PDB file of C-alpha atoms in Angstrom:
ATOM      1  CA  MET A   1       3.753   3.226   6.113  1.00 92.00           C
ATOM      2  CA  ARG A   2       5.946   3.686   3.099  1.00 94.00           C
ATOM      3  CA  ARG A   3       5.621   6.362   0.419  1.00 95.00           C
ATOM      4  CA  ARG A   4       7.285   5.513  -2.878  1.00 94.00           C
ATOM      5  CA  THR A   5       7.723   7.465  -6.074  1.00 95.00           C
ATOM      6  CA  ARG A   6       8.231   5.701  -9.353  1.00 94.00           C
ATOM      7  CA  ARG A   7       8.956   7.161 -12.786  1.00 95.00           C
ATOM      8  CA  THR A   8       6.849   5.742 -15.631  1.00 90.00           C
ATOM      9  CA  ALA A   9       8.088   5.018 -19.144  1.00 93.00           C
ATOM     10  CA  ASP A  10       6.637   8.314 -20.365  1.00 94.00           C
ATOM     11  CA  GLY A  11       8.557  10.288 -17.705  1.00 93.00           C
ATOM     12  CA  ARG A  12       5.702  10.948 -15.259  1.00 93.00           C
ATOM     13  CA  GLU A  13       6.129  10.323 -11.551  1.00 95.00           C
ATOM     14  CA  GLU A  14       3.626   8.136  -9.724  1.00 95.00           C
ATOM     15  CA  VAL A  15       3.339   8.100  -5.935  1.00 96.00           C
ATOM     16  CA  PHE A  16       2.277   4.946  -4.093  1.00 96.00           C
ATOM     17  CA  TYR A  17       1.592   4.197  -0.436  1.00 97.00           C
ATOM     18  CA  GLN A  18       2.275   0.803   1.058  1.00 96.00           C
ATOM     19  CA  VAL A  19       2.249  -0.771   4.524  1.00 96.00           C
ATOM     20  CA  ASN A  20       5.403  -2.700   5.407  1.00 94.00           C
ATOM     21  CA  CYS A  21       5.576  -4.932   8.468  1.00 90.00           C
ATOM     22  CA  PRO A  22       8.463  -3.880  10.743  1.00 88.00           C
ATOM     23  CA  VAL A  23       8.685  -7.408  12.181  1.00 91.00           C
ATOM     24  CA  CYS A  24       8.621  -9.754   9.173  1.00 87.00           C
ATOM     25  CA  GLY A  25       9.281  -7.285   6.350  1.00 88.00           C
ATOM     26  CA  GLN A  26       6.204  -8.288   4.378  1.00 90.00           C
ATOM     27  CA  SER A  27       4.857  -5.580   2.060  1.00 94.00           C
ATOM     28  CA  GLY A  28       1.221  -4.837   1.459  1.00 94.00           C
ATOM     29  CA  PRO A  29      -0.378  -3.868  -1.830  1.00 95.00           C
ATOM     30  CA  GLU A  30       0.685  -0.598  -3.428  1.00 95.00           C
ATOM     31  CA  VAL A  31      -2.058   2.025  -3.386  1.00 96.00           C
ATOM     32  CA  PRO A  32      -1.676   4.783  -5.984  1.00 95.00           C
ATOM     33  CA  ALA A  33      -2.013   8.297  -4.596  1.00 95.00           C
ATOM     34  CA  THR A  34      -3.174   9.788  -7.901  1.00 92.00           C
ATOM     35  CA  GLY A  35      -6.119  12.086  -7.269  1.00 94.00           C
ATOM     36  CA  LYS A  36      -6.093  11.496  -3.494  1.00 95.00           C
ATOM     37  CA  ASP A  37      -4.807  13.445  -0.546  1.00 94.00           C
ATOM     38  CA  GLU A  38      -2.199  11.830   1.683  1.00 94.00           C
ATOM     39  CA  ALA A  39      -4.679  10.923   4.449  1.00 96.00           C
ATOM     40  CA  THR A  40      -6.998   9.130   2.013  1.00 96.00           C
ATOM     41  CA  ALA A  41      -4.173   7.232   0.308  1.00 96.00           C
ATOM     42  CA  THR A  42      -2.742   6.225   3.694  1.00 96.00           C
ATOM     43  CA  ALA A  43      -6.134   4.975   4.917  1.00 97.00           C
ATOM     44  CA  GLU A  44      -6.597   2.981   1.704  1.00 97.00           C
ATOM     45  CA  ALA A  45      -3.134   1.422   2.089  1.00 96.00           C
ATOM     46  CA  ILE A  46      -3.971   0.368   5.655  1.00 96.00           C
ATOM     47  CA  GLN A  47      -7.297  -1.075   4.498  1.00 96.00           C
ATOM     48  CA  ALA A  48      -5.550  -2.976   1.667  1.00 96.00           C
ATOM     49  CA  TRP A  49      -3.042  -4.359   4.205  1.00 94.00           C
ATOM     50  CA  ASN A  50      -5.819  -5.514   6.549  1.00 93.00           C
ATOM     51  CA  GLU A  51      -7.710  -7.172   3.678  1.00 93.00           C
ATOM     52  CA  MET A  52      -4.541  -8.936   2.510  1.00 92.00           C
ATOM     53  CA  ILE A  53      -3.852 -10.273   6.015  1.00 89.00           C
ATOM     54  CA  ALA A  54      -7.488 -11.388   6.397  1.00 89.00           C
ATOM     55  CA  ARG A  55      -7.210 -13.411   3.157  1.00 89.00           C
ATOM     56  CA  LEU A  56      -3.895 -14.962   4.183  1.00 85.00           C
ATOM     57  CA  ARG A  57      -4.853 -15.691   7.784  1.00 81.00           C
ATOM     58  CA  PRO A  58      -8.617 -15.963   8.140  1.00 74.00           C
ATOM     59  CA  LEU A  59      -9.960 -15.826  11.674  1.00 71.00           C
ATOM     60  CA  GLU A  60     -11.240 -19.069  13.068  1.00 61.00           C
ATOM     61  CA  ASP A  61     -14.858 -19.086  14.171  1.00 53.00           C
TER      62      ASP A  61
END
């Protein structure tokens, strides 16, 4: 899990959570933490990662 902070053009800071694969280095979608606690943002980042992998590598029936 990676937590990143980025400064916007208007000077605000935005926090994002993102899953990064330790094996291949692939990064999942960034999930903004705005209005969420850390546990919720982390869970959403994991869910976004799992959905991304499912689209890229669908399970065979």
